[in-house]
PDB file of C-alpha atoms in Angstrom:
ATOM      1  CA  GLN A   1      20.534  11.087  -0.872  1.00  0.00           C
ATOM      2  CA  VAL A   2      17.294   9.171  -1.160  1.00  0.00           C
ATOM      3  CA  GLN A   3      16.650   6.759   1.691  1.00  0.00           C
ATOM      4  CA  LEU A   4      13.607   5.333   3.432  1.00  0.00           C
ATOM      5  CA  VAL A   5      14.291   3.680   6.788  1.00  0.00           C
ATOM      6  CA  GLU A   6      11.498   1.611   8.317  1.00  0.00           C
ATOM      7  CA  SER A   7      10.904   0.367  11.841  1.00  0.00           C
ATOM      8  CA  GLY A   8       8.139  -1.040  14.020  1.00  0.00           C
ATOM      9  CA  GLY A   9       7.526  -4.468  12.530  1.00  0.00           C
ATOM     10  CA  GLY A  10       7.343  -7.571  14.654  1.00  0.00           C
ATOM     11  CA  LEU A  11       5.196 -10.376  16.005  1.00  0.00           C
ATOM     12  CA  VAL A  12       1.765  -9.669  17.449  1.00  0.00           C
ATOM     13  CA  GLN A  13      -1.259 -11.747  18.417  1.00  0.00           C
ATOM     14  CA  ALA A  14      -4.527 -11.489  16.534  1.00  0.00           C
ATOM     15  CA  GLY A  15      -6.473  -8.450  17.674  1.00  0.00           C
ATOM     16  CA  GLY A  16      -3.336  -6.581  18.641  1.00  0.00           C
ATOM     17  CA  SER A  17      -1.759  -3.426  17.268  1.00  0.00           C
ATOM     18  CA  LEU A  18       1.502  -2.232  15.754  1.00  0.00           C
ATOM     19  CA  ARG A  19       2.736   1.119  14.519  1.00  0.00           C
ATOM     20  CA  LEU A  20       5.132   1.225  11.596  1.00  0.00           C
ATOM     21  CA  SER A  21       7.379   4.221  11.037  1.00  0.00           C
ATOM     22  CA  CYS A  22       9.282   5.323   7.953  1.00  0.00           C
ATOM     23  CA  ALA A  23      11.944   8.002   8.278  1.00  0.00           C
ATOM     24  CA  ALA A  24      12.921   9.546   4.954  1.00  0.00           C
ATOM     25  CA  SER A  25      15.714  11.759   3.729  1.00  0.00           C
ATOM     26  CA  GLY A  26      14.625  15.232   2.689  1.00  0.00           C
ATOM     27  CA  SER A  27      14.889  14.509  -1.022  1.00  0.00           C
ATOM     28  CA  ALA A  28      12.752  11.401  -0.610  1.00  0.00           C
ATOM     29  CA  PHE A  29      10.036  13.151   1.379  1.00  0.00           C
ATOM     30  CA  THR A  30       9.562  16.841   0.536  1.00  0.00           C
ATOM     31  CA  TRP A  31       6.605  17.637  -1.750  1.00  0.00           C
ATOM     32  CA  ARG A  32       5.898  13.939  -2.162  1.00  0.00           C
ATOM     33  CA  GLY A  33       3.043  11.662  -1.373  1.00  0.00           C
ATOM     34  CA  MET A  34       3.961   8.644   0.735  1.00  0.00           C
ATOM     35  CA  GLY A  35       2.503   5.167   0.882  1.00  0.00           C
ATOM     36  CA  TRP A  36       2.576   1.728   2.438  1.00  0.00           C
ATOM     37  CA  PHE A  37       2.491  -1.555   0.520  1.00  0.00           C
ATOM     38  CA  ARG A  38       2.695  -5.149   1.646  1.00  0.00           C
ATOM     39  CA  GLN A  39       3.529  -8.537   0.212  1.00  0.00           C
ATOM     40  CA  ALA A  40       2.237 -11.741   1.776  1.00  0.00           C
ATOM     41  CA  PRO A  41       3.658 -15.199   1.043  1.00  0.00           C
ATOM     42  CA  GLY A  42       2.570 -16.399  -2.379  1.00  0.00           C
ATOM     43  CA  LYS A  43       0.939 -13.093  -3.286  1.00  0.00           C
ATOM     44  CA  ASP A  44       1.826  -9.995  -5.288  1.00  0.00           C
ATOM     45  CA  ARG A  45       2.764  -6.746  -3.632  1.00  0.00           C
ATOM     46  CA  GLU A  46      -0.426  -4.972  -2.581  1.00  0.00           C
ATOM     47  CA  PHE A  47      -1.276  -1.336  -2.011  1.00  0.00           C
ATOM     48  CA  VAL A  48      -2.267  -0.637   1.593  1.00  0.00           C
ATOM     49  CA  ALA A  49      -2.493   3.121   2.159  1.00  0.00           C
ATOM     50  CA  SER A  50      -1.201   6.449   0.875  1.00  0.00           C
ATOM     51  CA  ILE A  51      -1.198  10.101   1.885  1.00  0.00           C
ATOM     52  CA  SER A  52      -0.500  13.282  -0.058  1.00  0.00           C
ATOM     53  CA  TRP A  53       2.084  15.885   0.961  1.00  0.00           C
ATOM     54  CA  SER A  54      -0.553  18.089   2.546  1.00  0.00           C
ATOM     55  CA  GLY A  55      -2.379  15.180   4.137  1.00  0.00           C
ATOM     56  CA  THR A  56      -5.629  16.152   2.441  1.00  0.00           C
ATOM     57  CA  GLN A  57      -5.770  13.066   0.228  1.00  0.00           C
ATOM     58  CA  ILE A  58      -5.717   9.660   1.913  1.00  0.00           C
ATOM     59  CA  TYR A  59      -6.452   6.250   0.422  1.00  0.00           C
ATOM     60  CA  TYR A  60      -6.806   2.755   1.874  1.00  0.00           C
ATOM     61  CA  VAL A  61      -7.326  -0.673   0.441  1.00  0.00           C
ATOM     62  CA  ASP A  62     -10.779  -1.942   1.422  1.00  0.00           C
ATOM     63  CA  SER A  63      -9.451  -4.742   3.604  1.00  0.00           C
ATOM     64  CA  VAL A  64      -7.802  -2.331   6.080  1.00  0.00           C
ATOM     65  CA  LYS A  65     -10.379   0.457   6.225  1.00  0.00           C
ATOM     66  CA  GLY A  66     -11.413   1.152   9.786  1.00  0.00           C
ATOM     67  CA  ARG A  67      -8.399  -0.695  11.171  1.00  0.00           C
ATOM     68  CA  PHE A  68      -5.311   1.060   9.750  1.00  0.00           C
ATOM     69  CA  THR A  69      -4.476   4.761   9.829  1.00  0.00           C
ATOM     70  CA  ILE A  70      -1.781   6.471   7.768  1.00  0.00           C
ATOM     71  CA  SER A  71      -0.346   9.782   8.920  1.00  0.00           C
ATOM     72  CA  ARG A  72       2.735  11.922   8.414  1.00  0.00           C
ATOM     73  CA  ASP A  73       4.821  14.480  10.245  1.00  0.00           C
ATOM     74  CA  ASN A  74       6.497  16.658   7.640  1.00  0.00           C
ATOM     75  CA  ALA A  75       8.670  18.401  10.225  1.00  0.00           C
ATOM     76  CA  LYS A  76      10.190  15.008  11.064  1.00  0.00           C
ATOM     77  CA  ASN A  77      10.204  13.598   7.513  1.00  0.00           C
ATOM     78  CA  THR A  78       8.303  10.599   8.828  1.00  0.00           C
ATOM     79  CA  VAL A  79       5.233   8.654   7.754  1.00  0.00           C
ATOM     80  CA  TYR A  80       3.378   6.234  10.035  1.00  0.00           C
ATOM     81  CA  LEU A  81       1.007   3.328   9.688  1.00  0.00           C
ATOM     82  CA  GLN A  82      -1.028   2.578  12.799  1.00  0.00           C
ATOM     83  CA  MET A  83      -2.410  -0.950  12.527  1.00  0.00           C
ATOM     84  CA  ASN A  84      -5.187  -2.046  14.886  1.00  0.00           C
ATOM     85  CA  SER A  85      -7.310  -5.192  15.113  1.00  0.00           C
ATOM     86  CA  LEU A  86      -4.679  -7.177  13.286  1.00  0.00           C
ATOM     87  CA  ASN A  87      -5.510 -10.617  11.943  1.00  0.00           C
ATOM     88  CA  PRO A  88      -3.363 -13.378  10.427  1.00  0.00           C
ATOM     89  CA  GLU A  89      -4.268 -12.199   6.913  1.00  0.00           C
ATOM     90  CA  ASP A  90      -2.283  -9.029   7.629  1.00  0.00           C
ATOM     91  CA  THR A  91       0.927 -11.047   7.885  1.00  0.00           C
ATOM     92  CA  ALA A  92       3.298  -9.695   5.239  1.00  0.00           C
ATOM     93  CA  VAL A  93       6.421  -7.706   4.577  1.00  0.00           C
ATOM     94  CA  TYR A  94       5.409  -4.049   4.716  1.00  0.00           C
ATOM     95  CA  TYR A  95       7.180  -1.507   2.508  1.00  0.00           C
ATOM     96  CA  CYS A  96       7.325   2.247   2.789  1.00  0.00           C
ATOM     97  CA  ALA A  97       7.225   4.093  -0.538  1.00  0.00           C
ATOM     98  CA  ALA A  98       7.576   7.607  -1.932  1.00  0.00           C
ATOM     99  CA  TYR A  99       5.919   9.003  -5.043  1.00  0.00           C
ATOM    100  CA  ARG A 100       7.131  11.630  -7.501  1.00  0.00           C
ATOM    101  CA  PRO A 101       6.687  15.236  -6.306  1.00  0.00           C
ATOM    102  CA  TYR A 102       3.154  16.504  -6.928  1.00  0.00           C
ATOM    103  CA  TYR A 103       2.185  13.072  -8.262  1.00  0.00           C
ATOM    104  CA  GLU A 104      -1.138  11.427  -7.537  1.00  0.00           C
ATOM    105  CA  VAL A 105      -1.279   9.010  -4.605  1.00  0.00           C
ATOM    106  CA  THR A 106      -4.249   6.827  -5.492  1.00  0.00           C
ATOM    107  CA  GLU A 107      -4.098   3.068  -5.077  1.00  0.00           C
ATOM    108  CA  THR A 108      -3.033   2.688  -8.713  1.00  0.00           C
ATOM    109  CA  ALA A 109      -0.168   5.194  -8.596  1.00  0.00           C
ATOM    110  CA  THR A 110       3.393   3.906  -8.878  1.00  0.00           C
ATOM    111  CA  PRO A 111       6.021   4.924  -6.307  1.00  0.00           C
ATOM    112  CA  ILE A 112       9.605   5.580  -7.359  1.00  0.00           C
ATOM    113  CA  TYR A 113      11.393   4.967  -4.044  1.00  0.00           C
ATOM    114  CA  TRP A 114      11.027   2.026  -1.690  1.00  0.00           C
ATOM    115  CA  GLY A 115      12.142   1.112   1.779  1.00  0.00           C
ATOM    116  CA  GLN A 116      13.766  -2.194   2.640  1.00  0.00           C
ATOM    117  CA  GLY A 117      10.607  -3.700   4.085  1.00  0.00           C
ATOM    118  CA  THR A 118       9.735  -4.754   7.621  1.00  0.00           C
ATOM    119  CA  GLN A 119       8.151  -8.057   8.613  1.00  0.00           C
ATOM    120  CA  VAL A 120       4.766  -8.067  10.335  1.00  0.00           C
ATOM    121  CA  THR A 121       3.592 -11.432  11.638  1.00  0.00           C
ATOM    122  CA  VAL A 122       0.177 -11.901  13.245  1.00  0.00           C
ATOM    123  CA  SER A 123      -0.396 -15.133  15.135  1.00  0.00           C
ATOM    124  CA  SER A 124      -3.789 -16.733  15.679  1.00  0.00           C
TER     125      SER A 124
END
């Protein structure tokens, strides 16, 4: 079974914080890099952050550097996205994603599994 189950989205005021979680089945998590993407109204889906299986390779889109932190707990098959200093431009549907085993996790890499998405809304 390959499933990615997300949680943690919601409504927050500008300057606030949220933590997104993505719980994955074993086949969707083991030996794989994981990532977060987002899609804002009227825009294409955008890469946000990714992390390799070992956690030694981490990537962020420039607009979230210094504000967002991606992490993972392999024992729990879970990846997280801690989002601080949120602004209205961060409003989007956020998607958890899994890459092919041993595959690169750069911002141009293509995931093969996707979560259902969770809405993040930042008010001004």
